[in-house]
CSV table of C-alpha atoms in Angstrom, one decimal:
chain,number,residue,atom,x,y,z
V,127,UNK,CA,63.0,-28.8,0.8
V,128,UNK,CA,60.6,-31.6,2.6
V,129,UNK,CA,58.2,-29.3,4.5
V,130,UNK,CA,56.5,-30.0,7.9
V,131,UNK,CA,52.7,-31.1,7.7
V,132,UNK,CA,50.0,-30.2,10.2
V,133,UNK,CA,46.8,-32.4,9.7
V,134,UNK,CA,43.2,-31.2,9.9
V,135,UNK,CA,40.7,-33.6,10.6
V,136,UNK,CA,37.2,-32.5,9.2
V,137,UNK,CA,33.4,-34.0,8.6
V,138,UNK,CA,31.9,-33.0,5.3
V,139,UNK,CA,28.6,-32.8,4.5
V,140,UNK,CA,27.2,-34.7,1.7
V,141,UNK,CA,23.9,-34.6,1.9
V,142,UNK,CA,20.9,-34.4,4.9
V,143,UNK,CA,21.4,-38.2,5.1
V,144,UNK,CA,24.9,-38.3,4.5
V,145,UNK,CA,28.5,-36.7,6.0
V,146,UNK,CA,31.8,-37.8,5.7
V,147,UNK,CA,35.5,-38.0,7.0
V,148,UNK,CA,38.5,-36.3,5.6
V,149,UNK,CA,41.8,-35.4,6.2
V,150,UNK,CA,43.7,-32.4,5.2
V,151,UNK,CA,47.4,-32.5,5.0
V,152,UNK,CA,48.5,-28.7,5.0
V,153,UNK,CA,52.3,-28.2,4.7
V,154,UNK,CA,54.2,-25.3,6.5
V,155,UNK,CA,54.6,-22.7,3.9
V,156,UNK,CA,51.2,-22.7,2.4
V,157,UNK,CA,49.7,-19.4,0.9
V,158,UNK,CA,45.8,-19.6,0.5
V,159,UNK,CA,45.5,-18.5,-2.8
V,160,UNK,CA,48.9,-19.1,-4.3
V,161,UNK,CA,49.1,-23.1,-3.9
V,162,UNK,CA,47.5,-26.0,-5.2
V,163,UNK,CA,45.7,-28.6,-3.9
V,164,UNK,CA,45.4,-32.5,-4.9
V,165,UNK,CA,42.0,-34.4,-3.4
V,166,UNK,CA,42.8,-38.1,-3.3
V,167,UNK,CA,39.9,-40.8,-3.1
V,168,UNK,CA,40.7,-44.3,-2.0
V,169,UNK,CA,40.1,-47.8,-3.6
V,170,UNK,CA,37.0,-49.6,-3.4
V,171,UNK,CA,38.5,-52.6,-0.9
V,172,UNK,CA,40.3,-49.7,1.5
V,173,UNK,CA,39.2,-46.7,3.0
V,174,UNK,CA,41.1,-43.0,3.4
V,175,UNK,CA,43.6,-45.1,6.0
V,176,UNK,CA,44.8,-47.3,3.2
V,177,UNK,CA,48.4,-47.2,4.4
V,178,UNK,CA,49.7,-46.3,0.2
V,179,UNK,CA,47.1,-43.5,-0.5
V,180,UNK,CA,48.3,-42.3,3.3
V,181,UNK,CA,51.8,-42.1,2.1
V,182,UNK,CA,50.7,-40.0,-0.7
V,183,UNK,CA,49.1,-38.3,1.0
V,184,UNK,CA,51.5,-37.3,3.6
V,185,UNK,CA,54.7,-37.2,1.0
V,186,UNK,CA,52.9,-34.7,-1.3
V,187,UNK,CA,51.8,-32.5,1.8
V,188,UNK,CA,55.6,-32.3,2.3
V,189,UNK,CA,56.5,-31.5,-1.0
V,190,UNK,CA,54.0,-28.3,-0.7
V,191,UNK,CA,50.6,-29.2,-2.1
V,192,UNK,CA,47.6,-29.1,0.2
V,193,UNK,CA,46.3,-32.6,0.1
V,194,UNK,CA,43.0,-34.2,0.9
V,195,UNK,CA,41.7,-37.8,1.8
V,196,UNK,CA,38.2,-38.5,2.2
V,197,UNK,CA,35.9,-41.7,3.0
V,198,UNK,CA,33.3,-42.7,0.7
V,199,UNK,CA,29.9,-43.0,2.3
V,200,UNK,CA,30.0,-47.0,2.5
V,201,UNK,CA,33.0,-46.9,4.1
V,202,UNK,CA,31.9,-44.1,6.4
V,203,UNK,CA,29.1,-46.7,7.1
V,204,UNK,CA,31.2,-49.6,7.6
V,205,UNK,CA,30.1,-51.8,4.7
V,206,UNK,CA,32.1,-53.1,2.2
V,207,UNK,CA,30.5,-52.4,-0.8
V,208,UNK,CA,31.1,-49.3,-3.4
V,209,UNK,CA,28.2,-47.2,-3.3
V,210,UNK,CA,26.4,-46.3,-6.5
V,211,UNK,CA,28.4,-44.6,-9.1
V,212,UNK,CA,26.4,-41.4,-8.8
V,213,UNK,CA,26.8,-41.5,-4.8
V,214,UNK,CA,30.4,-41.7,-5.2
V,215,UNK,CA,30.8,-38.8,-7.2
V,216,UNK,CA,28.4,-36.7,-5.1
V,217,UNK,CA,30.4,-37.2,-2.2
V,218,UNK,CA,33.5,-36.3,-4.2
V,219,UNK,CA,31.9,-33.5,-5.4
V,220,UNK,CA,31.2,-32.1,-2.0
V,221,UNK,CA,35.1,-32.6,-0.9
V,222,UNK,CA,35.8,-30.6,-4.0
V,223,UNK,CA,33.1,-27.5,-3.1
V,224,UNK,CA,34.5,-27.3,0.7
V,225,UNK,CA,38.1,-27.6,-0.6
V,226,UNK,CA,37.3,-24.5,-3.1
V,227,UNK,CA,35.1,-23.0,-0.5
V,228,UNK,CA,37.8,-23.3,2.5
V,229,UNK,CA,39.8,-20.2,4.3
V,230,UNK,CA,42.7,-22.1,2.5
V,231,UNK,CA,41.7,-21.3,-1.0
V,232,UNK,CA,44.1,-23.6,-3.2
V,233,UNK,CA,44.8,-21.7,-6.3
V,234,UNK,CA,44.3,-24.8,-8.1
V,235,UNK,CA,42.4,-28.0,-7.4
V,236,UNK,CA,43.6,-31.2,-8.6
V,237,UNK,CA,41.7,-34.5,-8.3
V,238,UNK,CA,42.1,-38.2,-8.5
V,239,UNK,CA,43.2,-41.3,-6.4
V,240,UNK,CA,44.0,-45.0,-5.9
V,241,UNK,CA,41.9,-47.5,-8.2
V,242,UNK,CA,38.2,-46.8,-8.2
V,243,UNK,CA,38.6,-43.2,-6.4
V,244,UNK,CA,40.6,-42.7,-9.2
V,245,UNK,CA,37.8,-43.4,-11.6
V,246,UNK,CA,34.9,-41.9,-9.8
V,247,UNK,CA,37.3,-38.3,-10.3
V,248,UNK,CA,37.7,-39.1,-14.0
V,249,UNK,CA,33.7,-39.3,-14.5
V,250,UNK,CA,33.7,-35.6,-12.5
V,251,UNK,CA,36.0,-34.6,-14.9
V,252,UNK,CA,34.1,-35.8,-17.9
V,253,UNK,CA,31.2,-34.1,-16.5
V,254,UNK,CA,32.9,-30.7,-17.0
V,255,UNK,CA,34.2,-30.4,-13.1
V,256,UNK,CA,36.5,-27.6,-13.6
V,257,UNK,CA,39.8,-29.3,-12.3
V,258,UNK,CA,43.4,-28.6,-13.2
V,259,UNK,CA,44.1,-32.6,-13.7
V,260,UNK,CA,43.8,-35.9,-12.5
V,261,UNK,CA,46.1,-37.8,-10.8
V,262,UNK,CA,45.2,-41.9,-11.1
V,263,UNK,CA,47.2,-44.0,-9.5
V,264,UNK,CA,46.1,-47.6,-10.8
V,265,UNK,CA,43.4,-46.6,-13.2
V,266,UNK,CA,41.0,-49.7,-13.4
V,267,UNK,CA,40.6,-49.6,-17.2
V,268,UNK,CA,38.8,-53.6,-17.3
V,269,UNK,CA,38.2,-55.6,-14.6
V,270,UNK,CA,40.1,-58.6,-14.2
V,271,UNK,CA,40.6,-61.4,-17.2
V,272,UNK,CA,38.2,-58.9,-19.3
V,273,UNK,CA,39.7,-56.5,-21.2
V,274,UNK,CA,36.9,-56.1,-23.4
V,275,UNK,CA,34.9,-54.4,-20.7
V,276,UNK,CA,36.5,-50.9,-20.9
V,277,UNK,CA,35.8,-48.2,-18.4
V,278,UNK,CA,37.6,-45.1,-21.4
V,279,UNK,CA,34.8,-44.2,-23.4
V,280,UNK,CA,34.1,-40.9,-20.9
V,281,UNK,CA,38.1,-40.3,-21.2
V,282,UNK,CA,37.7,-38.5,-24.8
V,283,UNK,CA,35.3,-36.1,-22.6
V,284,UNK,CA,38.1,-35.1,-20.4
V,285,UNK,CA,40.1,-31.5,-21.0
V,286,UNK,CA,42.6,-31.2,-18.4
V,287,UNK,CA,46.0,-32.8,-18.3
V,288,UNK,CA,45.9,-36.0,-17.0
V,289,UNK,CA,48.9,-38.5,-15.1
V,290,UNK,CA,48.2,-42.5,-15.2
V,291,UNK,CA,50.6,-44.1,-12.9
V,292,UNK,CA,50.2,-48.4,-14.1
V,293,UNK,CA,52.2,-51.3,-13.3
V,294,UNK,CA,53.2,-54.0,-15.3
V,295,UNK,CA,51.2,-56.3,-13.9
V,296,UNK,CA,48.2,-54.7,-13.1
V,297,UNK,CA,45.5,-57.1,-13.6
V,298,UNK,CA,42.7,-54.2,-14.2
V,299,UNK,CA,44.6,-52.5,-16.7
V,300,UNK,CA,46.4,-54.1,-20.2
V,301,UNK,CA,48.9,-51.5,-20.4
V,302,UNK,CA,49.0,-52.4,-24.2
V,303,UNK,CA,45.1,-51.1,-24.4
V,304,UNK,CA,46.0,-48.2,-21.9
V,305,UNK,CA,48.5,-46.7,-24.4
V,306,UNK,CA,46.5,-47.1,-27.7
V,307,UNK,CA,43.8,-45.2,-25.6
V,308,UNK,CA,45.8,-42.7,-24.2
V,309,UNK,CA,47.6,-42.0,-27.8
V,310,UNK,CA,43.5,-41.3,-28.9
V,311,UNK,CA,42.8,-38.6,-26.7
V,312,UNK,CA,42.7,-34.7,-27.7
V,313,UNK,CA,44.5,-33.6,-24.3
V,314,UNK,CA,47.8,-33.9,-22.9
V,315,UNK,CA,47.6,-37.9,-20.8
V,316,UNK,CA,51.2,-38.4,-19.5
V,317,UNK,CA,51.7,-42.4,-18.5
V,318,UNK,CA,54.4,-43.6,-15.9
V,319,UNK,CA,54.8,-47.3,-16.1
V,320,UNK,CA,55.9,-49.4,-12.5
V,321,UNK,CA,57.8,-52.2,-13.6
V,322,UNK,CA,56.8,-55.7,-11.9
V,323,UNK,CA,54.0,-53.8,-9.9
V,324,UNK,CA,51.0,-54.4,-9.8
V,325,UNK,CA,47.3,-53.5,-9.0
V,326,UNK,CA,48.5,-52.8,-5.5
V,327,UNK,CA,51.7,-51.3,-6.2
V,328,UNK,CA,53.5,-54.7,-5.0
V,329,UNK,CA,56.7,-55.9,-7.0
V,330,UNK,CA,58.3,-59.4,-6.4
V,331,UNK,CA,61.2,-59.6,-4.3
V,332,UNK,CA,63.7,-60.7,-7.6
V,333,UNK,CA,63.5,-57.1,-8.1
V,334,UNK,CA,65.9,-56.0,-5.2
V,335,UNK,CA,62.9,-52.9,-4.2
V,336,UNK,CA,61.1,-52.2,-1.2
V,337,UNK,CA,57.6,-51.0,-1.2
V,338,UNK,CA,58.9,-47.6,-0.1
V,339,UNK,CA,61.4,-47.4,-3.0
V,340,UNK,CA,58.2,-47.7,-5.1
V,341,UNK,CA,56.0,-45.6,-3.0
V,342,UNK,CA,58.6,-43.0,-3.3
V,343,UNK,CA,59.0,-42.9,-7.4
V,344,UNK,CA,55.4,-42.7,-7.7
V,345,UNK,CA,55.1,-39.6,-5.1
V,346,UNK,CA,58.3,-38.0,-7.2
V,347,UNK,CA,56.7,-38.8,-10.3
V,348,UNK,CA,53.4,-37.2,-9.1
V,349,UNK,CA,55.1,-33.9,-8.0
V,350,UNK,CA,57.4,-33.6,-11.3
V,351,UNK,CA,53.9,-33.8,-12.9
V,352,UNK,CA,52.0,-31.5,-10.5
V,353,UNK,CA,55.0,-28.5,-11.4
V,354,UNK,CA,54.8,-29.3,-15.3
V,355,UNK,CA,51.2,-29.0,-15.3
């Protein structure tokens, strides 16, 4: 049963120089201490209002899973480029210590997000962030027209379960390469193929679906996963 959301709006601290935006989509019947939580980062050409990671967002919150959205420092700032890879994952990091530090207290925090957000939670991960999985929604395995440029070696470093939702046409990710990755690792990677989508979770119209048909299989794809794990 779809539950009703209340949103929190809350500014985060990252460092003396440095806070943040977030929102926190808190369904009806949560229990602080007996339900999970997913922390979602957005792409590096969008910011927390992206209006797929917003859907996510909201949709999960409904299904029962406390779920946060954050903006990266640049995009707090108004620029358009990423910050550092190290800044990135601080401010993550410091979503993920007030999530765990909240009056909410999931039971269990997952982490991931759309793209690059994705990424930056798979390198906290690999650092030995104790996390209960990663949710990435169009992992950026290569950049475009170079799949020799992988961005998987820190993947073997990674324990928890992880969920890679691709599609077909994804030009950052050779689903080909993806797999013989995934099939490499020592811990459980699940992979849910989009057909005709792609970096952006856009399929051609031949296909008789609607952005929100696809929106919707990934957010029931993402909550079948989040009760298996």
């Amino acid at each position: 049963m779809k539950q009703n959301v209340k949103r929190l709006r809350r500014r985060i601290v990252v460092d003396e120089y440095t806070t943040i935006s977030s929102v926190w989509a808190v369904p009806a019947h949560f229990q602080p201490g007996l339900t999970d939580a997913l922390i979602l980062a957005h792409g590096a050409g969008n910011d927390m209002t992206n209006p797929f990671l917003s859907f996510v967002h909201e949709s999960l919150a409904a299904e029962g899973w406390l779920t946060i959205k954050f903006n990266f420092p640049y995009k707090e700032q108004g620029k358009a480029a990423p910050d550092p890879p190290a800044k990135l994952e601080r401010a993550f990091k410091a979503v993920l210590i007030i999530a765990r530090q909240s009056r909410l207290k999931p039971r269990r925090v997952f982490i991931g997000g759309k793209s690059m957000g994705g990424r930056i939670a798979s390198h906290l991960a690999a650092q030995g962030e104790d996390v209960a999985g990663l949710v990435l929604l169009g992992y950026p395995l290569h950049p475009p027209s170079r799949p020799t440029q992988l961005r998987s070696v820190h993947l073997k470093e990674i324990a928890c379960p992880m969920l890679f939702i691709s599609g077909t046409r994804d030009a950052f990710c050779q689903l080909t390469l993806l797999e013989q990755i995934l099939k490499e690792l020592s811990t459980s990677a699940t992979l849910h193929v989009v057909e005709g989508a792609d970096h952006s979770f856009v399929v051609p119209k031949q296909l008789g679906r609607t952005t929100k048909d696809v929106w919707q299989e990934i957010v029931r794809v993402t909550a079948t996963w989040l009760k298996q794990v």
